[in-house]
Short mmCIF file of C-alpha atoms in Angstrom, two decimals:
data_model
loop_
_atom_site.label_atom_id
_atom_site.label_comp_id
_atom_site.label_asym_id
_atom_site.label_seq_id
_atom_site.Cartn_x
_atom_site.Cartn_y
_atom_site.Cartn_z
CA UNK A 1 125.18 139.01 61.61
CA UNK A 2 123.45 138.77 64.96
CA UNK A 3 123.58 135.56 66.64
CA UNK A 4 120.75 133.67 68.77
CA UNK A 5 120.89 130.59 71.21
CA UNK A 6 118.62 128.66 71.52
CA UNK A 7 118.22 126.68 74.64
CA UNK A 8 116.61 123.23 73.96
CA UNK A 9 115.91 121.53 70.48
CA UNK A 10 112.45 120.28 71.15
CA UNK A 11 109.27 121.48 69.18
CA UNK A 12 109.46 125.02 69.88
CA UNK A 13 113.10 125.16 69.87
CA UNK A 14 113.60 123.81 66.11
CA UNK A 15 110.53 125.93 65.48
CA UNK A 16 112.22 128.81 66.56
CA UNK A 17 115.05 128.66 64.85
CA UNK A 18 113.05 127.99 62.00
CA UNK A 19 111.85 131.17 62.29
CA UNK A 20 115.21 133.00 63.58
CA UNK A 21 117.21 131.55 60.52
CA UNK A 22 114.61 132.52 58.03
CA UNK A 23 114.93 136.39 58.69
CA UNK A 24 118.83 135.92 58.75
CA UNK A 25 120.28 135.76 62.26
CA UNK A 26 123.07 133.37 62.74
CA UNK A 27 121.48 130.56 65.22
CA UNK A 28 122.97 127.89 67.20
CA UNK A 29 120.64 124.97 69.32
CA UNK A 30 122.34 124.10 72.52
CA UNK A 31 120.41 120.56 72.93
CA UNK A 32 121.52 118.60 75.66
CA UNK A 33 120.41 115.09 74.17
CA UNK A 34 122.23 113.70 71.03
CA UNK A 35 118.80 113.99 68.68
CA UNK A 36 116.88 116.25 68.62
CA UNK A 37 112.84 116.24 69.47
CA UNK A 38 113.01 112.99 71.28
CA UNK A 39 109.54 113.56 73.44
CA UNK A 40 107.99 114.52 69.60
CA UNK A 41 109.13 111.12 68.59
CA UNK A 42 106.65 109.36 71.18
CA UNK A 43 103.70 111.42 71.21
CA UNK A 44 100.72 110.21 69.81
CA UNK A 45 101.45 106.59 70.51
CA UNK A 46 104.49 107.34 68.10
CA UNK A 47 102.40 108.50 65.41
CA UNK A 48 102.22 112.45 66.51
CA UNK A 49 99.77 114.16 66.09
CA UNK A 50 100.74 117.31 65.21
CA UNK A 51 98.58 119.97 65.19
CA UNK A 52 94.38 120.64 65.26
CA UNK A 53 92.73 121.75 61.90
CA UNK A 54 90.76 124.08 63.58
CA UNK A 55 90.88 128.14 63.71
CA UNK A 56 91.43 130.52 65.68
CA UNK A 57 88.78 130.25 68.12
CA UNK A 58 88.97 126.44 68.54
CA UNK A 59 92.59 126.72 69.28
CA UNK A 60 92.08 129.23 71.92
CA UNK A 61 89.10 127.46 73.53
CA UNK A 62 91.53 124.40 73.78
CA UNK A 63 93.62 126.22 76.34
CA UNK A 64 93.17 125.26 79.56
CA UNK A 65 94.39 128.50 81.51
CA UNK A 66 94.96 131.79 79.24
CA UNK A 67 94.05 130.65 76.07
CA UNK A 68 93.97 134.60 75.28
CA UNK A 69 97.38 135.16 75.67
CA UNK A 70 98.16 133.19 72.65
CA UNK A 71 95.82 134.96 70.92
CA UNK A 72 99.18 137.00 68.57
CA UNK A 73 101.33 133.87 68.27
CA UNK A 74 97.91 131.73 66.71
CA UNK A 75 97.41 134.54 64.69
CA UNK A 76 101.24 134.49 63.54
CA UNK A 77 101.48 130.85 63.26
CA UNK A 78 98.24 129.07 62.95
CA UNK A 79 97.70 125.13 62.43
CA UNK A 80 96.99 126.21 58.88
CA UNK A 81 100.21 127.52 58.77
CA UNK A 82 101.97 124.28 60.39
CA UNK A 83 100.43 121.64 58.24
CA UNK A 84 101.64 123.90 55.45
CA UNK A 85 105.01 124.18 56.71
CA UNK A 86 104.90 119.99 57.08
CA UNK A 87 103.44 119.52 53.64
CA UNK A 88 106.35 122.34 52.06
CA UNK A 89 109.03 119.97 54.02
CA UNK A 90 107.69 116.98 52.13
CA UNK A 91 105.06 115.07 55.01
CA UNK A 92 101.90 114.33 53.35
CA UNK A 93 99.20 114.80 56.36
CA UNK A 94 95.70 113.24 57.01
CA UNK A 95 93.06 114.60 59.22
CA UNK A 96 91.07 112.55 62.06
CA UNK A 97 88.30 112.19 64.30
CA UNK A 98 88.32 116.21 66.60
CA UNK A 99 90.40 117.24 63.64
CA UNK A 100 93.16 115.75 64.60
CA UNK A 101 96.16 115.71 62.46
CA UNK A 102 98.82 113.19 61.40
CA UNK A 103 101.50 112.42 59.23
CA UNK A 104 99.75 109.99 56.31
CA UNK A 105 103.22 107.85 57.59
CA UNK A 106 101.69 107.63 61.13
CA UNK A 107 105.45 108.14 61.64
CA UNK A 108 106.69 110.58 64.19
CA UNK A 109 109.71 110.21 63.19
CA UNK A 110 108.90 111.95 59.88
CA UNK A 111 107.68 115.05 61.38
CA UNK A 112 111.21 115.40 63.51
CA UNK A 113 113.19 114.96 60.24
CA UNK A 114 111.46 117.32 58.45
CA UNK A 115 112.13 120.13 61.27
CA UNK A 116 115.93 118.94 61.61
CA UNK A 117 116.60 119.25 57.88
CA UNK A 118 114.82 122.16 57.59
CA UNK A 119 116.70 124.14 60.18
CA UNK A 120 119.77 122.28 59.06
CA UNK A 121 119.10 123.67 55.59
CA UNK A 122 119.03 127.28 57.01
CA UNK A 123 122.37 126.86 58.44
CA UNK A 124 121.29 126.37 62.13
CA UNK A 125 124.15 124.76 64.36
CA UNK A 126 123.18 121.89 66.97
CA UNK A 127 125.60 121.71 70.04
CA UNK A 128 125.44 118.57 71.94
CA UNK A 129 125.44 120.18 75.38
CA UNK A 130 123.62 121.16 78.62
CA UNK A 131 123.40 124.36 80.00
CA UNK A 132 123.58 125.48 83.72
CA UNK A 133 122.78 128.72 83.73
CA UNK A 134 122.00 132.13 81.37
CA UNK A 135 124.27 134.87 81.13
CA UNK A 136 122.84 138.54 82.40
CA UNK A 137 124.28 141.63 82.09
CA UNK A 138 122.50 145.14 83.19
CA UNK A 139 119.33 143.71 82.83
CA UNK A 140 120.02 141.98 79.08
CA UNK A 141 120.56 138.73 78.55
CA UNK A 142 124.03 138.13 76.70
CA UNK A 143 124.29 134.14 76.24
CA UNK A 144 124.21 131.07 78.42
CA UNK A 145 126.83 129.35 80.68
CA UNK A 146 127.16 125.09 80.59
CA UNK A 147 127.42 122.33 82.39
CA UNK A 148 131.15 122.45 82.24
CA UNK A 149 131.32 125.87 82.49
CA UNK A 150 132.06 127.22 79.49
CA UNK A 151 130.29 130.25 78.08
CA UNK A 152 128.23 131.04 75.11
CA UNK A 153 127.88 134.44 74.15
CA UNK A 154 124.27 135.46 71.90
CA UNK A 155 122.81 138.79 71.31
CA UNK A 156 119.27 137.28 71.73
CA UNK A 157 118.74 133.48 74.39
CA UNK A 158 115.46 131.22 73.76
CA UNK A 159 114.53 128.92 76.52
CA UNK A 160 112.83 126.42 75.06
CA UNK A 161 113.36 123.37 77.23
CA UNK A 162 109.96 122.03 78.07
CA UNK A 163 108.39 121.04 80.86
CA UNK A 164 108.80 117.90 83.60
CA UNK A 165 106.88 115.43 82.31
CA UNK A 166 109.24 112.38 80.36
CA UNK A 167 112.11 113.44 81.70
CA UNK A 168 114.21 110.60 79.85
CA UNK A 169 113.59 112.55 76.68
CA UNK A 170 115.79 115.19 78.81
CA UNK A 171 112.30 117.52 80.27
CA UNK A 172 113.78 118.12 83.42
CA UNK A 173 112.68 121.24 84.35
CA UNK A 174 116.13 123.09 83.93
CA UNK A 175 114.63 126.13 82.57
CA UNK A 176 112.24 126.70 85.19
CA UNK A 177 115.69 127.25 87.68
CA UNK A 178 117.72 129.11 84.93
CA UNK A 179 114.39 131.40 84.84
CA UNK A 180 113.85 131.78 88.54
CA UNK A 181 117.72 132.70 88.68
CA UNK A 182 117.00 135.76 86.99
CA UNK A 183 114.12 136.69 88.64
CA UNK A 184 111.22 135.33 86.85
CA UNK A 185 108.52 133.59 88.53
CA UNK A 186 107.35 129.67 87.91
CA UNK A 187 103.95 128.96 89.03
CA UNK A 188 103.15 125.75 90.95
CA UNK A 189 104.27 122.98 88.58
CA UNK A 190 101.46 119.80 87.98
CA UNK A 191 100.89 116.96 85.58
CA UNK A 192 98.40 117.47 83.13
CA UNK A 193 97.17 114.98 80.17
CA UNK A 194 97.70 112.21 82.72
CA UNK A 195 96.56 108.58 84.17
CA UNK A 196 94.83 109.04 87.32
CA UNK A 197 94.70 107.34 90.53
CA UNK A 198 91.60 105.32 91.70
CA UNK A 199 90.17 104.65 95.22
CA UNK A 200 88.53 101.33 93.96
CA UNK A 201 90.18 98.38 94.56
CA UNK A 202 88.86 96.41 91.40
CA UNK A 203 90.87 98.62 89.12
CA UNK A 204 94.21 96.57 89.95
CA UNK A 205 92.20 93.59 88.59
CA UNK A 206 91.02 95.16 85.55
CA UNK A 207 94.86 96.12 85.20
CA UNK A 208 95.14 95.76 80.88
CA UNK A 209 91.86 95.90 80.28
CA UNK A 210 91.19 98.57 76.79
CA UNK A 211 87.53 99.35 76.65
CA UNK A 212 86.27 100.80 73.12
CA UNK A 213 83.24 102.84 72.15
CA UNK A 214 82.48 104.09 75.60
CA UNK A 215 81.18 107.04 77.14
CA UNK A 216 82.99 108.34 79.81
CA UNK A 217 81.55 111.60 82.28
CA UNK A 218 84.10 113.45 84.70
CA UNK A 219 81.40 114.94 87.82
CA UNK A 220 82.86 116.75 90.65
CA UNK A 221 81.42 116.49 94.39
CA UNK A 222 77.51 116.06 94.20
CA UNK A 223 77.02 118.08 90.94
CA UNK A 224 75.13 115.97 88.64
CA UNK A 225 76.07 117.64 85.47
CA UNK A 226 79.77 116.80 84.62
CA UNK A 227 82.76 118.81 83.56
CA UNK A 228 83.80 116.83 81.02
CA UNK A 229 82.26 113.78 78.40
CA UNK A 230 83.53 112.40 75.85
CA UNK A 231 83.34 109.28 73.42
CA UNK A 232 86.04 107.05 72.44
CA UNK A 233 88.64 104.64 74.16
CA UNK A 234 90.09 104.37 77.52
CA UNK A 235 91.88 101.17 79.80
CA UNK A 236 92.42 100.06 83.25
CA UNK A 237 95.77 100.43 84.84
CA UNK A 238 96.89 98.52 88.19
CA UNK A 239 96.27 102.09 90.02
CA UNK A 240 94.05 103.28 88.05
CA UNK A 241 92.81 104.69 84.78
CA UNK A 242 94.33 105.55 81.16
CA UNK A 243 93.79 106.01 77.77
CA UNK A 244 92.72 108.83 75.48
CA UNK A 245 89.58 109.23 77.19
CA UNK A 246 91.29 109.61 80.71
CA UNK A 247 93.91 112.09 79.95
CA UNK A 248 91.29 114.60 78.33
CA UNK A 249 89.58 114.16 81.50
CA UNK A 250 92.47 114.39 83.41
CA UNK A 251 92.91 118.30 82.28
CA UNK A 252 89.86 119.33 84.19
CA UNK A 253 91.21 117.89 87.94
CA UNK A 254 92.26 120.20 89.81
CA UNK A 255 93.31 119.66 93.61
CA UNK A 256 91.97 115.96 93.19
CA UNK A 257 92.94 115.21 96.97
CA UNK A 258 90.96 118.03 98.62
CA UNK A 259 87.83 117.99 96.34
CA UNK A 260 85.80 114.52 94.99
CA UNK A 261 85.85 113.51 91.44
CA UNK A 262 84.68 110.76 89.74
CA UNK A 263 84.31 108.87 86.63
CA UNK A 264 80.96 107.16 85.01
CA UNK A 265 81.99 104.73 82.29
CA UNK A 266 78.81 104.09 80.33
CA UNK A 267 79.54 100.57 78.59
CA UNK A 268 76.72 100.81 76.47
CA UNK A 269 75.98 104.57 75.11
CA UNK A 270 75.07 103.23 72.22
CA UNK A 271 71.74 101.57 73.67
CA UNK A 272 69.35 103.45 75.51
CA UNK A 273 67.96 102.19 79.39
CA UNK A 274 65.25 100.66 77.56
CA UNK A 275 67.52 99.17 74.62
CA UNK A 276 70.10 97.69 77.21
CA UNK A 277 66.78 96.23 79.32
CA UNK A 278 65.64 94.30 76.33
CA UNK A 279 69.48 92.92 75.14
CA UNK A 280 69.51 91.67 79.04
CA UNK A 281 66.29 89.97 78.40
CA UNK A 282 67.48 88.41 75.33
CA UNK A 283 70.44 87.10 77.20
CA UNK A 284 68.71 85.85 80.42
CA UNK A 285 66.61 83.93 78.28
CA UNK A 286 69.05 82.38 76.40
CA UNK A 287 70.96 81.67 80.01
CA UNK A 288 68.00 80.33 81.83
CA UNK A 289 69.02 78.15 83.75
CA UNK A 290 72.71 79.19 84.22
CA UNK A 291 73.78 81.29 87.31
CA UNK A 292 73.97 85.21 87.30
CA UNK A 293 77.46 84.75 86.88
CA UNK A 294 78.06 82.89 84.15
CA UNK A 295 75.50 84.68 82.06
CA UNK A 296 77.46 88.32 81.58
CA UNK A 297 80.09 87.46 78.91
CA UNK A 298 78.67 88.25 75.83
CA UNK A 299 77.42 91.48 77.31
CA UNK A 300 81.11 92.80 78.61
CA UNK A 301 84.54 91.41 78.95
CA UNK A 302 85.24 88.91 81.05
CA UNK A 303 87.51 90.04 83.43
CA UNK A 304 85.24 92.52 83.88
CA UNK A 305 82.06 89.83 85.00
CA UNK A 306 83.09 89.50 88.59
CA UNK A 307 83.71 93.61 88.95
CA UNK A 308 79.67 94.18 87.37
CA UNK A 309 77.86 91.10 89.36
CA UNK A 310 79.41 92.58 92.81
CA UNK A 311 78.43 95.95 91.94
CA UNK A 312 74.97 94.65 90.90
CA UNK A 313 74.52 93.63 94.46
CA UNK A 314 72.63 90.50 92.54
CA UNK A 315 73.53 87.41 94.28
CA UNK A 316 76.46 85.52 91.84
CA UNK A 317 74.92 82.27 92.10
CA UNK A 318 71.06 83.31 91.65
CA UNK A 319 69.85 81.74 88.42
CA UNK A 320 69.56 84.20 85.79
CA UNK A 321 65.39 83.31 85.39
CA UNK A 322 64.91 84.15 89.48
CA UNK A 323 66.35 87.59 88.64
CA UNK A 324 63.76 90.56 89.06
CA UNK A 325 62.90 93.60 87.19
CA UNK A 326 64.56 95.73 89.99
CA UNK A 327 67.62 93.92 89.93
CA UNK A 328 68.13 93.72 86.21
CA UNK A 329 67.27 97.78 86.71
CA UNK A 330 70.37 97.52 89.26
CA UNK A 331 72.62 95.70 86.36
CA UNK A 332 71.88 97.95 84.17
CA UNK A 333 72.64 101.30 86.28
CA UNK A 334 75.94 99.60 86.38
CA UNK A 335 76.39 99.22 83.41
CA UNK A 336 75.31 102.96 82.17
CA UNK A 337 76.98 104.16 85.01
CA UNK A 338 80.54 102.18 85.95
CA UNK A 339 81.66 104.30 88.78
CA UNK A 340 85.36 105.01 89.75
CA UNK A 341 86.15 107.37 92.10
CA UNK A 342 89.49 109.58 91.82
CA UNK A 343 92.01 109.88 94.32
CA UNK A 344 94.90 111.36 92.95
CA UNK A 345 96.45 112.26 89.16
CA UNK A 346 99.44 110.09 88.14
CA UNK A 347 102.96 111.64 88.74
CA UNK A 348 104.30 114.55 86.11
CA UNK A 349 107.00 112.62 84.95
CA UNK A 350 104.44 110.77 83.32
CA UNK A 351 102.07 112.95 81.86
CA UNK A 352 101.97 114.37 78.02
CA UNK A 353 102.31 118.06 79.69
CA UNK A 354 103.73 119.82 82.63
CA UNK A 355 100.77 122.56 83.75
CA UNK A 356 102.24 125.84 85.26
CA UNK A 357 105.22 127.29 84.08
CA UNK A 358 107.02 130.95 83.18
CA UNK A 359 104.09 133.32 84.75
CA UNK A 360 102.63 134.48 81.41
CA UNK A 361 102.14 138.12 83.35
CA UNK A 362 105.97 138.57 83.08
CA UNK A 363 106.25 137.62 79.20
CA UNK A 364 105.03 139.54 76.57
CA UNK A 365 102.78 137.95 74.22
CA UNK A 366 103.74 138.92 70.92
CA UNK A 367 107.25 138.28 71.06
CA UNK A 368 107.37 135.78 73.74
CA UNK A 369 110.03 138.34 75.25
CA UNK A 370 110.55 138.82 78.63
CA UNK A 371 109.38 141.73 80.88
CA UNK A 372 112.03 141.65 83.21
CA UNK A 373 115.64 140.41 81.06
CA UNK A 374 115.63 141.64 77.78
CA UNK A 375 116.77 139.80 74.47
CA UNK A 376 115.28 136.78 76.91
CA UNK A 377 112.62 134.81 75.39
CA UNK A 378 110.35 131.39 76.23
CA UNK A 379 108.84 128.96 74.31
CA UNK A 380 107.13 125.77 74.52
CA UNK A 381 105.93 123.80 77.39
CA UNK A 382 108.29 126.07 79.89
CA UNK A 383 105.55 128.60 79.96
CA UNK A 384 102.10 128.71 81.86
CA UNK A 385 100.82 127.19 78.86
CA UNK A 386 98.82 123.87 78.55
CA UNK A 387 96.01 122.33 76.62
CA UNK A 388 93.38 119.26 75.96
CA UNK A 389 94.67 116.69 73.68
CA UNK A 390 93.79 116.76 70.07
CA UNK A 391 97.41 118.19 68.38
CA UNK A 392 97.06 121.58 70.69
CA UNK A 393 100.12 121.51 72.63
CA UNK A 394 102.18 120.87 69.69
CA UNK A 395 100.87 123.84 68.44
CA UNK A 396 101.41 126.00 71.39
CA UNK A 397 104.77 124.66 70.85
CA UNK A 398 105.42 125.71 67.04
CA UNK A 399 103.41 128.87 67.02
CA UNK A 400 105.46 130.38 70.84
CA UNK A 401 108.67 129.48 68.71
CA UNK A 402 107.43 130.98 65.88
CA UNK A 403 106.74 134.11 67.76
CA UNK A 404 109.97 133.93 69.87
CA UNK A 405 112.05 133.59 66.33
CA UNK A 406 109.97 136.58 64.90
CA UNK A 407 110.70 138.52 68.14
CA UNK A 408 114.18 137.90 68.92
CA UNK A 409 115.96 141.85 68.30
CA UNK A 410 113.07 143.75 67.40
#
């Protein structure tokens, strides 16, 4: 019986041997944490969402670099074929708003049990231990070498140790060096799916602040029709941005620090220029004789008052019945259009995804082989392979594994 090491019991690694085990081979994890899956555990807030009930096409288009090279291992492993392989292992799952999909548990922690007893019940092996370096002989890979030293031979090696991003759940990037050792090449490595960085200085006091139900726009330079919108929920960090809403957005930044982004936070999509002029109305009249100031805080949150009457450029002690037309037209600009401008993405050790990776040129895309080491193969987050948020990077995860466990000595 032929035996296969994987490198790295994340996602695509307990995928992977998943798919190894089931046509027979004789597979052992190397996993350098004591559990398994420990970045699946947090994602999704802890409730993971685990895959994207859409075909084909939709799971492509969610790709935000090659989507085409996935094209085979979709096909092979679709997120049909994952929430059946999650309802066969006993998780009931639910679909969301974008098709998102969860466990009906909203328990991560379900979804990593059900791949560690299912490989478990194949007869896959889990050794608690870190590896340096693979093993390379004549231009095939033979096994891997650890920490300590000590060798472990394998007729076929998966890397599947993810990227850089949460490094605590043990993504530290060893892969990338174990792949460059052998001559592959890693493309420049970035956050993706991550806070970003603001110039303005009123985001530090918004610090906390979750905003619901909003609109938010992603522009870059002076074009005036953006590269990304969305609906939903975001929040205010102390150097920035966050949320749902943010790290979509985030996806579409590239080079933030040579070229100009910015976000427009409408507070009120819901309500129309027009709409939003006649709620003000309502308000000022029912404020009258208060000051500018003090007549905002049934219209947004309160911490948030000081931030919109200094933007407004209206004076903060005017009396709300000495306010113009062209003012309140100011206000509600604002208010349509909350402006922050982007200086930088948050580091990768804290974003969902690590973008760049194995160059995808130098892997084949069926098997998830490589071109240059043979019996090598990659899965998961270590290649060039990243996506938006909605369940899609899980499921680059389980359907490269799938692929690399389908592939491994054909």
């Amino acid at each position: 019986m032929s035996n296969i090491l994987i490198i790295g019991g994340g996602a695509a690694g307990l995928m992977a041997a998943y798919s190894a085990a089931s046509r027979g081979f004789d597979v052992t994890i190397a996993e350098r944490n004591e559990k398994v899956a420990r970045k699946v555990m947090i994602t999704g807030k802890g409730r993971c969402n685990v895959t994207n009930a859409t075909d084909l096409k939709g799971l492509i288009n969610a790709v935000t670099g090659d989507g085409r090279f996935l094209y085979s291992a979709f096909s092979a492993f679709s997120s049909e074929d994952t929430m059946q392989f999650f309802e066969n292992a006993g998780v009931p799952l639910k679909i969301e708003r974008g098709n998102r999909v969860f466990p009906v548990s909203d328990k991560a922690v379900d979804i990593v049990d059900a791949l560690y007893k299912t490989v478990r019940s194949l007869g896959v092996k889990i050794l608690n231990c870190r590896i340096k370096s693979l093993k390379v002989s004549d231009g095939v890979c033979i096994g891997a070498t650890t920490e300590d030293g000590t060798d472990i031979l394998a007729d076929a090696v998966i890397v599947a140790t993810g990227g850089l991003s949460y490094p605590t759940t043990g993504s530290t990037g060893d892969g990338y060096s174990m792949a460059k050792e052998v001559g592959h090449t890693v493309t420049e490595l970035k956050p993706s799916l991550v806070s970003l960085i603001a110039e303005n200085g009123f985001c530090s006091s918004l610090s906390g602040l979750s905003l619901k139900n909003v609109s938010v726009s992603l522009y870059e330079g002076e074009n005036k029709k953006p590269i990304y919108t969305d609906f939903g929920e975001m929040l205010f960090t102390h150097s920035g941005v966050s949320g749902p809403l943010v790290l979509s957005a985030s996806a579409y930044i590239e080079n933030p620090r040579q070229k100009n982004y910015r976000l427009e936070i409408d507070l009120k999509p819901a309500l129309s220029d027009e709409k939003l002029d006649e709620r003000i109305r309502r308000d000022f009249l029912k404020f009258s004789n208060k000051d500018f100031i003090n007549s905002l805080s049934e219209l947004v949150p309160k911490n948030m008052v000081p931030v919109i009457v200094n933007l407004s450029g209206i004076e903060p002690s005017k009396k709300v019945n000495q306010i113009t037309k062209e003012q309140r037209e100011k206000l509600i600009f604002v208010l349509k259009h909350f402006t922050v401008n982007i200086k930088d993405l948050g580091p990768v050790e804290e974003a969902v995804v690590t973008k760049g990776g194995i160059a995808l040129k130098e892997v084949d895309p069926k098997t998830m082989q490589s071109k240059i080491i043979k019996n090598l193969h990659f899965a998961g987050e270590i290649l060039d392979l990243d996506a938006f948020t909605g369940g899609f990077n899980l499921q680059i995860a389980f359907s490269t594994g799938y692929s690399a466990g389908q592939g491994v000595l054909k």
